[in-house]
Amino acid sequence: MWHLGTNTQVDGGPSMSEAVLGIDIGGTNMAGGLISSEGEILHKVEIPTEASRGSEAVFSNIKSVAEELLRWADLKGVPVSRIGISTAGQVDPSAGTILYATDTFPGWTGFPLKQRLQPEFGLEVFVENDALAAGWGEKCFGLAQDAHDFIMLTLGTGVGGAVFARGKLLSGSANLAGLIGHMTVDPYGRPCNCGGRGCVEQYASATAIAKTALQSVGLPSDSVLRGKISRAGSALSAKDVFDAARLGDGRAQEVVAEAALYLGAAIGSLINLLNPELVVLSGGVSRAGDYFLRQVHAAAQQYSTAVAFENVDIRISQFMEDCGVMGAGAVAYTSGIHRLDPH
Ligand SMILES: [Zn+2]
């Protein structure tokens, strides 16, 4: 169990009177939090990531966030011992470097984040991929505290995943396990930027839901979705689509149902494969709440065996917009030590 109970230490981690910094680096914004061992955010800062300005600009912004949080901690007399970072891209957690990031983060691939950040503040730094960090957040502070076998899905620009087996993060042979977003749910389906086709993130990410809705044709003049599209244009969000669906827009309901079906099919396969006790959804799409969850649940049931489905709960993270910061804080607390290590 991962309860960070009072007056205990987590395998040499920070003591209870201390807090950690958790910084989540997203494509648009980065958020940092000073997080107590009970998972309480004592102070929070959010600034633009400015990823397009290159890795040095991003690094300088990370330092600004850390400085502000440490200033606050100092003022309140809260000791800080570690920094946890959650970032987009593939990460080497032992070296604390970014192994691969997409073109939206120019210069981030290969960036030695731990090595650069550690001497700046004299604090230990731990770096983890954002989806894996979100899994740690649920394990330490959230819905998965008592779960040994669970799956985390983050539904945002893409679909990120983390698999925990017997209480440990499944790493795979090269720390790449859990790329659930690239599970094929239609071999003849939409091409994906991973080079594959029909990946679940092409249907069930927040980006994909908005894109599917934007491609709608022949919408009636009184359509709520049509109104939202004419106001937002290409900036239409998944939230707009969910709002339209809830207001009874037929096409928006179809788009949501399709996303839920593909996501549920992927979850159904994961349930059969891994027999988890819990699946947690977080990110933009998860904010659609029960309306979306009910449909995902029904599809997961349809695409999994009855006996495995009986043993699983599918729930939405309670952290909402703080999911990334909580994940980053959890990475600092656990220092990623409880992986099923690559052999
Ligand atoms: Zn893919």
mmCIF file of C-alpha atoms and ligand atoms in Angstrom:
data_model
loop_
_atom_site.group_PDB
_atom_site.id
_atom_site.type_symbol
_atom_site.label_atom_id
_atom_site.label_comp_id
_atom_site.label_asym_id
_atom_site.label_seq_id
_atom_site.Cartn_x
_atom_site.Cartn_y
_atom_site.Cartn_z
ATOM 1 C CA MET A 1 0.000 0.000 0.000
ATOM 2 C CA TRP A 2 1.152 3.482 -0.755
ATOM 3 C CA HIS A 3 -0.527 5.430 2.012
ATOM 4 C CA LEU A 4 2.021 7.991 3.095
ATOM 5 C CA GLY A 5 0.946 7.631 6.698
ATOM 6 C CA THR A 6 1.891 10.130 9.377
ATOM 7 C CA ASN A 7 5.386 9.960 10.822
ATOM 8 C CA THR A 8 6.639 7.479 8.299
ATOM 9 C CA GLN A 9 9.078 7.730 5.449
ATOM 10 C CA VAL A 10 8.720 6.232 2.001
ATOM 11 C CA ASP A 11 11.811 4.149 1.446
ATOM 12 C CA GLY A 12 14.210 6.905 2.338
ATOM 13 C CA GLY A 13 11.945 9.570 0.839
ATOM 14 C CA PRO A 14 11.167 12.917 2.413
ATOM 15 C CA SER A 15 9.924 12.874 6.005
ATOM 16 C CA MET A 16 6.413 13.974 6.864
ATOM 17 C CA SER A 17 7.273 17.509 7.870
ATOM 18 C CA GLU A 18 8.752 18.110 4.421
ATOM 19 C CA ALA A 19 7.094 18.883 1.139
ATOM 20 C CA VAL A 20 8.179 18.352 -2.471
ATOM 21 C CA LEU A 21 7.861 20.391 -5.642
ATOM 22 C CA GLY A 22 5.853 18.790 -8.416
ATOM 23 C CA ILE A 23 6.152 20.453 -11.824
ATOM 24 C CA ASP A 24 4.066 19.278 -14.775
ATOM 25 C CA ILE A 25 5.264 20.402 -18.207
ATOM 26 C CA GLY A 26 2.449 20.382 -20.711
ATOM 27 C CA GLY A 27 2.370 21.459 -24.355
ATOM 28 C CA THR A 28 0.740 24.804 -23.542
ATOM 29 C CA ASN A 29 1.228 25.485 -19.828
ATOM 30 C CA MET A 30 3.411 24.234 -17.039
ATOM 31 C CA ALA A 31 2.030 24.003 -13.520
ATOM 32 C CA GLY A 32 3.996 23.603 -10.338
ATOM 33 C CA GLY A 33 2.814 22.754 -6.849
ATOM 34 C CA LEU A 34 4.294 22.542 -3.380
ATOM 35 C CA ILE A 35 2.837 19.231 -2.229
ATOM 36 C CA SER A 36 2.639 17.864 1.283
ATOM 37 C CA SER A 37 3.070 14.174 2.012
ATOM 38 C CA GLU A 38 -0.699 13.914 2.462
ATOM 39 C CA GLY A 39 -1.138 15.029 -1.133
ATOM 40 C CA GLU A 40 -2.281 18.532 -0.313
ATOM 41 C CA ILE A 41 -1.252 21.304 -2.703
ATOM 42 C CA LEU A 42 0.078 24.018 -0.381
ATOM 43 C CA HIS A 43 0.865 26.506 -3.150
ATOM 44 C CA LYS A 44 0.490 26.464 -6.924
ATOM 45 C CA VAL A 45 1.976 28.355 -9.877
ATOM 46 C CA GLU A 46 1.066 28.158 -13.567
ATOM 47 C CA ILE A 47 2.843 29.820 -16.510
ATOM 48 C CA PRO A 48 3.053 29.227 -20.274
ATOM 49 C CA THR A 49 5.525 26.481 -21.248
ATOM 50 C CA GLU A 50 6.658 28.369 -24.386
ATOM 51 C CA ALA A 51 7.740 25.054 -25.922
ATOM 52 C CA SER A 52 8.061 26.594 -29.404
ATOM 53 C CA ARG A 53 10.853 28.893 -28.108
ATOM 54 C CA GLY A 54 13.076 25.859 -27.563
ATOM 55 C CA SER A 55 14.427 23.830 -24.670
ATOM 56 C CA GLU A 56 16.432 26.627 -23.000
ATOM 57 C CA ALA A 57 13.307 28.793 -22.768
ATOM 58 C CA VAL A 58 11.359 25.863 -21.285
ATOM 59 C CA PHE A 59 14.190 25.187 -18.824
ATOM 60 C CA SER A 60 14.272 28.830 -17.769
ATOM 61 C CA ASN A 61 10.492 28.701 -17.153
ATOM 62 C CA ILE A 62 10.888 25.547 -15.040
ATOM 63 C CA LYS A 63 13.464 27.385 -12.936
ATOM 64 C CA SER A 64 11.078 30.338 -12.500
ATOM 65 C CA VAL A 65 8.298 28.026 -11.289
ATOM 66 C CA ALA A 66 10.664 26.263 -8.866
ATOM 67 C CA GLU A 67 12.021 29.589 -7.580
ATOM 68 C CA GLU A 68 8.530 30.924 -6.880
ATOM 69 C CA LEU A 69 7.489 27.739 -5.058
ATOM 70 C CA LEU A 70 10.704 27.622 -3.025
ATOM 71 C CA ARG A 71 10.327 31.293 -2.100
ATOM 72 C CA TRP A 72 6.836 30.556 -0.780
ATOM 73 C CA ALA A 73 8.032 27.422 1.070
ATOM 74 C CA ASP A 74 10.844 29.425 2.660
ATOM 75 C CA LEU A 75 8.429 32.142 3.754
ATOM 76 C CA LYS A 76 6.166 29.562 5.426
ATOM 77 C CA GLY A 77 9.056 27.556 6.844
ATOM 78 C CA VAL A 78 8.263 24.395 4.887
ATOM 79 C CA PRO A 79 11.405 22.335 4.177
ATOM 80 C CA VAL A 80 11.672 20.992 0.611
ATOM 81 C CA SER A 81 13.919 18.098 -0.335
ATOM 82 C CA ARG A 82 13.021 16.979 -3.835
ATOM 83 C CA ILE A 83 11.672 18.091 -7.182
ATOM 84 C CA GLY A 84 9.512 15.800 -9.304
ATOM 85 C CA ILE A 85 8.975 16.625 -12.968
ATOM 86 C CA SER A 86 6.273 15.239 -15.203
ATOM 87 C CA THR A 87 6.793 15.943 -18.892
ATOM 88 C CA ALA A 88 5.428 15.067 -22.303
ATOM 89 C CA GLY A 89 7.713 12.728 -24.230
ATOM 90 C CA GLN A 90 9.578 9.529 -23.480
ATOM 91 C CA VAL A 91 11.861 9.761 -20.472
ATOM 92 C CA ASP A 92 14.848 7.854 -19.135
ATOM 93 C CA PRO A 93 13.909 8.062 -15.449
ATOM 94 C CA SER A 94 17.281 6.929 -14.102
ATOM 95 C CA ALA A 95 19.270 9.532 -16.044
ATOM 96 C CA GLY A 96 16.453 12.082 -15.905
ATOM 97 C CA THR A 97 16.806 12.862 -19.609
ATOM 98 C CA ILE A 98 14.199 13.238 -22.330
ATOM 99 C CA LEU A 99 14.648 10.351 -24.768
ATOM 100 C CA TYR A 100 12.128 11.568 -27.307
ATOM 101 C CA ALA A 101 9.728 14.475 -27.653
ATOM 102 C CA THR A 102 7.637 15.450 -30.673
ATOM 103 C CA ASP A 103 8.290 18.473 -32.915
ATOM 104 C CA THR A 104 5.991 20.565 -30.720
ATOM 105 C CA PHE A 105 8.867 20.548 -28.178
ATOM 106 C CA PRO A 106 11.880 21.552 -30.304
ATOM 107 C CA GLY A 107 15.186 20.692 -28.595
ATOM 108 C CA TRP A 108 13.506 18.717 -25.795
ATOM 109 C CA THR A 109 14.708 15.356 -27.191
ATOM 110 C CA GLY A 110 17.976 14.545 -25.432
ATOM 111 C CA PHE A 111 17.667 17.369 -22.887
ATOM 112 C CA PRO A 112 19.503 16.364 -19.654
ATOM 113 C CA LEU A 113 16.835 17.806 -17.351
ATOM 114 C CA LYS A 114 17.894 16.171 -14.073
ATOM 115 C CA GLN A 115 21.561 16.976 -14.643
ATOM 116 C CA ARG A 116 20.781 20.620 -15.462
ATOM 117 C CA LEU A 117 18.146 21.266 -12.782
ATOM 118 C CA GLN A 118 19.736 19.512 -9.796
ATOM 119 C CA PRO A 119 22.650 21.940 -9.283
ATOM 120 C CA GLU A 120 20.369 24.988 -9.680
ATOM 121 C CA PHE A 121 18.652 24.408 -6.323
ATOM 122 C CA GLY A 122 20.748 21.684 -4.697
ATOM 123 C CA LEU A 123 17.662 19.445 -4.570
ATOM 124 C CA GLU A 124 17.277 15.912 -5.871
ATOM 125 C CA VAL A 125 15.373 15.873 -9.163
ATOM 126 C CA PHE A 126 13.247 13.023 -10.541
ATOM 127 C CA VAL A 127 11.832 13.071 -14.064
ATOM 128 C CA GLU A 128 9.027 10.928 -15.447
ATOM 129 C CA ASN A 129 6.765 10.753 -18.494
ATOM 130 C CA ASP A 130 3.483 12.573 -17.823
ATOM 131 C CA ALA A 131 1.151 9.582 -18.180
ATOM 132 C CA LEU A 132 3.325 7.411 -15.940
ATOM 133 C CA ALA A 133 3.534 10.269 -13.437
ATOM 134 C CA ALA A 134 -0.268 10.557 -13.453
ATOM 135 C CA GLY A 135 -0.379 6.862 -12.548
ATOM 136 C CA TRP A 136 1.969 7.501 -9.620
ATOM 137 C CA GLY A 137 -0.288 10.381 -8.556
ATOM 138 C CA GLU A 138 -3.309 8.073 -8.320
ATOM 139 C CA LYS A 139 -1.236 5.408 -6.566
ATOM 140 C CA CYS A 140 0.144 7.754 -3.901
ATOM 141 C CA PHE A 141 -2.689 10.203 -3.376
ATOM 142 C CA GLY A 142 -5.730 9.260 -5.449
ATOM 143 C CA LEU A 143 -8.186 6.518 -6.357
ATOM 144 C CA ALA A 144 -5.545 3.782 -6.722
ATOM 145 C CA GLN A 145 -4.050 3.976 -3.214
ATOM 146 C CA ASP A 146 -5.347 0.516 -2.373
ATOM 147 C CA ALA A 147 -5.127 -0.945 -5.878
ATOM 148 C CA HIS A 148 -2.406 -3.425 -6.798
ATOM 149 C CA ASP A 149 -3.340 -3.916 -10.443
ATOM 150 C CA PHE A 150 -4.621 -0.818 -12.173
ATOM 151 C CA ILE A 151 -4.448 1.113 -15.415
ATOM 152 C CA MET A 152 -4.201 4.875 -15.806
ATOM 153 C CA LEU A 153 -5.393 6.571 -18.978
ATOM 154 C CA THR A 154 -4.800 10.277 -19.636
ATOM 155 C CA LEU A 155 -7.005 11.654 -22.367
ATOM 156 C CA GLY A 156 -5.663 14.926 -23.734
ATOM 157 C CA THR A 157 -3.858 15.874 -26.936
ATOM 158 C CA GLY A 158 -3.150 12.154 -27.175
ATOM 159 C CA VAL A 159 -3.995 9.172 -25.004
ATOM 160 C CA GLY A 160 -1.319 8.306 -22.443
ATOM 161 C CA GLY A 161 -1.185 5.182 -20.352
ATOM 162 C CA ALA A 162 0.425 3.593 -17.328
ATOM 163 C CA VAL A 163 0.051 0.007 -16.179
ATOM 164 C CA PHE A 164 0.616 -0.990 -12.557
ATOM 165 C CA ALA A 165 0.964 -4.684 -11.814
ATOM 166 C CA ARG A 166 1.180 -5.974 -8.254
ATOM 167 C CA GLY A 167 1.664 -2.385 -7.068
ATOM 168 C CA LYS A 168 4.563 -1.640 -9.386
ATOM 169 C CA LEU A 169 4.773 0.313 -12.605
ATOM 170 C CA LEU A 170 5.210 -1.987 -15.579
ATOM 171 C CA SER A 171 8.277 -0.713 -17.449
ATOM 172 C CA GLY A 172 8.774 -3.261 -20.194
ATOM 173 C CA SER A 173 12.218 -4.097 -21.566
ATOM 174 C CA ALA A 174 13.157 -0.491 -22.352
ATOM 175 C CA ASN A 175 10.844 1.611 -20.165
ATOM 176 C CA LEU A 176 8.335 1.946 -22.993
ATOM 177 C CA ALA A 177 5.453 -0.171 -21.680
ATOM 178 C CA GLY A 178 2.058 1.476 -21.399
ATOM 179 C CA LEU A 179 1.771 3.231 -24.772
ATOM 180 C CA ILE A 180 -1.934 2.513 -24.613
ATOM 181 C CA GLY A 181 -2.790 5.435 -26.914
ATOM 182 C CA HIS A 182 -1.212 3.505 -29.750
ATOM 183 C CA MET A 183 -3.260 0.345 -29.306
ATOM 184 C CA THR A 184 -4.840 -0.384 -32.679
ATOM 185 C CA VAL A 185 -8.618 -0.453 -32.473
ATOM 186 C CA ASP A 186 -9.120 -0.392 -36.263
ATOM 187 C CA PRO A 187 -6.400 -1.853 -38.520
ATOM 188 C CA TYR A 188 -7.943 -0.036 -41.488
ATOM 189 C CA GLY A 189 -8.453 3.147 -39.504
ATOM 190 C CA ARG A 190 -7.035 6.644 -39.320
ATOM 191 C CA PRO A 191 -3.275 7.029 -39.817
ATOM 192 C CA CYS A 192 -1.444 7.988 -36.627
ATOM 193 C CA ASN A 193 1.679 10.082 -36.103
ATOM 194 C CA CYS A 194 3.352 6.999 -34.570
ATOM 195 C CA GLY A 195 3.414 5.457 -38.047
ATOM 196 C CA GLY A 196 0.600 3.048 -37.209
ATOM 197 C CA ARG A 197 -3.066 3.115 -38.125
ATOM 198 C CA GLY A 198 -6.316 3.094 -36.201
ATOM 199 C CA CYS A 199 -4.668 3.876 -32.830
ATOM 200 C CA VAL A 200 -7.169 4.563 -30.057
ATOM 201 C CA GLU A 201 -5.844 8.105 -29.596
ATOM 202 C CA GLN A 202 -6.982 8.916 -33.133
ATOM 203 C CA TYR A 203 -10.578 8.455 -31.885
ATOM 204 C CA ALA A 204 -10.698 9.030 -28.138
ATOM 205 C CA SER A 205 -8.241 11.844 -27.335
ATOM 206 C CA ALA A 206 -9.689 15.288 -26.684
ATOM 207 C CA THR A 207 -8.021 16.441 -29.909
ATOM 208 C CA ALA A 208 -9.571 13.600 -31.922
ATOM 209 C CA ILE A 209 -13.074 14.247 -30.583
ATOM 210 C CA ALA A 210 -12.897 17.907 -31.591
ATOM 211 C CA LYS A 211 -11.452 16.972 -34.989
ATOM 212 C CA THR A 212 -14.186 14.404 -35.666
ATOM 213 C CA ALA A 213 -16.847 16.978 -34.783
ATOM 214 C CA LEU A 214 -15.239 19.605 -37.036
ATOM 215 C CA GLN A 215 -15.462 17.202 -39.984
ATOM 216 C CA SER A 216 -19.234 16.895 -39.609
ATOM 217 C CA VAL A 217 -21.169 17.658 -42.785
ATOM 218 C CA GLY A 218 -24.784 18.621 -43.396
ATOM 219 C CA LEU A 219 -25.502 19.869 -39.874
ATOM 220 C CA PRO A 220 -29.010 21.344 -39.625
ATOM 221 C CA SER A 221 -29.213 25.132 -39.220
ATOM 222 C CA ASP A 222 -30.519 24.833 -35.638
ATOM 223 C CA SER A 223 -27.742 22.440 -34.591
ATOM 224 C CA VAL A 224 -26.012 23.376 -31.313
ATOM 225 C CA LEU A 225 -22.794 21.832 -32.639
ATOM 226 C CA ARG A 226 -23.011 23.922 -35.802
ATOM 227 C CA GLY A 227 -23.325 27.055 -33.658
ATOM 228 C CA LYS A 228 -20.283 26.091 -31.599
ATOM 229 C CA ILE A 229 -18.257 25.306 -34.737
ATOM 230 C CA SER A 230 -19.123 28.670 -36.318
ATOM 231 C CA ARG A 231 -18.079 30.491 -33.123
ATOM 232 C CA ALA A 232 -14.899 28.529 -32.306
ATOM 233 C CA GLY A 233 -13.756 27.432 -35.768
ATOM 234 C CA SER A 234 -10.689 25.191 -35.584
ATOM 235 C CA ALA A 235 -10.360 26.037 -31.862
ATOM 236 C CA LEU A 236 -13.417 23.853 -31.143
ATOM 237 C CA SER A 237 -12.698 21.792 -28.019
ATOM 238 C CA ALA A 238 -13.810 18.367 -26.829
ATOM 239 C CA LYS A 239 -15.659 20.200 -24.054
ATOM 240 C CA ASP A 240 -17.709 22.074 -26.711
ATOM 241 C CA VAL A 241 -18.657 18.717 -28.237
ATOM 242 C CA PHE A 242 -19.647 17.229 -24.858
ATOM 243 C CA ASP A 243 -21.684 20.340 -24.022
ATOM 244 C CA ALA A 244 -23.524 20.101 -27.353
ATOM 245 C CA ALA A 245 -24.157 16.382 -26.809
ATOM 246 C CA ARG A 246 -25.610 17.035 -23.357
ATOM 247 C CA LEU A 247 -27.896 19.676 -24.865
ATOM 248 C CA GLY A 248 -29.275 16.999 -27.163
ATOM 249 C CA ASP A 249 -27.369 17.701 -30.384
ATOM 250 C CA GLY A 250 -27.651 14.469 -32.397
ATOM 251 C CA ARG A 251 -24.359 14.731 -34.261
ATOM 252 C CA ALA A 252 -22.409 15.656 -31.104
ATOM 253 C CA GLN A 253 -23.942 12.625 -29.386
ATOM 254 C CA GLU A 254 -22.762 10.434 -32.285
ATOM 255 C CA VAL A 255 -19.220 11.808 -31.995
ATOM 256 C CA VAL A 256 -19.129 11.161 -28.230
ATOM 257 C CA ALA A 257 -20.605 7.682 -28.673
ATOM 258 C CA GLU A 258 -17.954 6.827 -31.267
ATOM 259 C CA ALA A 259 -15.121 8.014 -29.004
ATOM 260 C CA ALA A 260 -16.555 6.068 -26.074
ATOM 261 C CA LEU A 261 -16.900 2.942 -28.203
ATOM 262 C CA TYR A 262 -13.275 2.997 -29.375
ATOM 263 C CA LEU A 263 -11.975 3.835 -25.914
ATOM 264 C CA GLY A 264 -14.165 1.158 -24.348
ATOM 265 C CA ALA A 265 -12.941 -1.404 -26.898
ATOM 266 C CA ALA A 266 -9.326 -0.621 -25.969
ATOM 267 C CA ILE A 267 -10.146 -0.791 -22.252
ATOM 268 C CA GLY A 268 -11.997 -4.083 -22.818
ATOM 269 C CA SER A 269 -8.871 -5.591 -24.391
ATOM 270 C CA LEU A 270 -6.750 -4.279 -21.514
ATOM 271 C CA ILE A 271 -9.154 -5.814 -19.001
ATOM 272 C CA ASN A 272 -8.842 -9.187 -20.742
ATOM 273 C CA LEU A 273 -5.068 -8.905 -20.984
ATOM 274 C CA LEU A 274 -4.197 -7.572 -17.539
ATOM 275 C CA ASN A 275 -7.168 -8.350 -15.260
ATOM 276 C CA PRO A 276 -6.951 -4.986 -13.435
ATOM 277 C CA GLU A 277 -9.112 -4.116 -10.457
ATOM 278 C CA LEU A 278 -9.304 -0.458 -11.468
ATOM 279 C CA VAL A 279 -9.073 1.744 -14.566
ATOM 280 C CA VAL A 280 -8.698 5.493 -13.909
ATOM 281 C CA LEU A 281 -9.414 8.104 -16.584
ATOM 282 C CA SER A 282 -8.034 11.633 -16.393
ATOM 283 C CA GLY A 283 -7.459 14.616 -18.656
ATOM 284 C CA GLY A 284 -9.661 16.767 -20.874
ATOM 285 C CA VAL A 285 -12.067 14.067 -21.987
ATOM 286 C CA SER A 286 -12.597 12.791 -18.468
ATOM 287 C CA ARG A 287 -14.127 16.146 -17.519
ATOM 288 C CA ALA A 288 -17.168 15.065 -19.512
ATOM 289 C CA GLY A 289 -18.047 13.151 -16.353
ATOM 290 C CA ASP A 290 -20.724 10.513 -16.014
ATOM 291 C CA TYR A 291 -22.217 11.151 -19.437
ATOM 292 C CA PHE A 292 -19.025 9.857 -21.097
ATOM 293 C CA LEU A 293 -18.094 7.343 -18.391
ATOM 294 C CA ARG A 294 -21.403 5.459 -18.706
ATOM 295 C CA GLN A 295 -20.785 4.904 -22.415
ATOM 296 C CA VAL A 296 -17.138 3.896 -21.941
ATOM 297 C CA HIS A 297 -18.257 1.470 -19.239
ATOM 298 C CA ALA A 298 -20.857 -0.125 -21.520
ATOM 299 C CA ALA A 299 -18.344 -0.518 -24.361
ATOM 300 C CA ALA A 300 -15.645 -1.950 -22.068
ATOM 301 C CA GLN A 301 -18.196 -4.510 -20.880
ATOM 302 C CA GLN A 302 -19.089 -5.386 -24.465
ATOM 303 C CA TYR A 303 -15.424 -5.935 -25.399
ATOM 304 C CA SER A 304 -14.196 -7.863 -22.360
ATOM 305 C CA THR A 305 -14.952 -11.249 -20.870
ATOM 306 C CA ALA A 306 -17.719 -11.233 -18.263
ATOM 307 C CA VAL A 307 -15.557 -12.673 -15.488
ATOM 308 C CA ALA A 308 -12.734 -10.141 -15.912
ATOM 309 C CA PHE A 309 -15.197 -7.235 -16.220
ATOM 310 C CA GLU A 310 -16.923 -8.240 -12.978
ATOM 311 C CA ASN A 311 -13.715 -7.495 -11.086
ATOM 312 C CA VAL A 312 -12.945 -4.035 -12.446
ATOM 313 C CA ASP A 313 -14.007 -0.512 -11.559
ATOM 314 C CA ILE A 314 -13.728 2.242 -14.178
ATOM 315 C CA ARG A 315 -13.527 5.661 -12.561
ATOM 316 C CA ILE A 316 -12.647 9.275 -13.314
ATOM 317 C CA SER A 317 -9.721 10.855 -11.447
ATOM 318 C CA GLN A 318 -10.724 13.343 -8.778
ATOM 319 C CA PHE A 319 -7.676 15.531 -9.375
ATOM 320 C CA MET A 320 -9.103 17.177 -12.502
ATOM 321 C CA GLU A 321 -6.739 19.977 -13.593
ATOM 322 C CA ASP A 322 -4.271 19.102 -10.798
ATOM 323 C CA CYS A 323 -3.641 15.584 -12.127
ATOM 324 C CA GLY A 324 -0.268 16.556 -13.650
ATOM 325 C CA VAL A 325 1.023 18.387 -10.579
ATOM 326 C CA MET A 326 -0.062 15.567 -8.252
ATOM 327 C CA GLY A 327 1.679 13.074 -10.547
ATOM 328 C CA ALA A 328 4.895 15.101 -10.535
ATOM 329 C CA GLY A 329 4.770 15.360 -6.731
ATOM 330 C CA ALA A 330 4.218 11.609 -6.451
ATOM 331 C CA VAL A 331 7.270 11.005 -8.658
ATOM 332 C CA ALA A 332 9.336 13.042 -6.184
ATOM 333 C CA TYR A 333 7.953 11.071 -3.236
ATOM 334 C CA THR A 334 8.433 7.653 -4.785
ATOM 335 C CA SER A 335 11.429 8.537 -6.962
ATOM 336 C CA GLY A 336 10.105 5.961 -9.401
ATOM 337 C CA ILE A 337 11.694 3.184 -7.389
ATOM 338 C CA HIS A 338 8.783 0.805 -7.452
ATOM 339 C CA ARG A 339 8.991 -0.194 -11.074
ATOM 340 C CA LEU A 340 9.027 -3.770 -12.238
ATOM 341 C CA ASP A 341 12.603 -3.261 -13.366
ATOM 342 C CA PRO A 342 13.781 -4.030 -16.885
ATOM 343 C CA HIS A 343 15.976 -7.129 -16.722
HETATM 344 ZN ZN ZN B 1 -0.364 5.655 -32.947
#
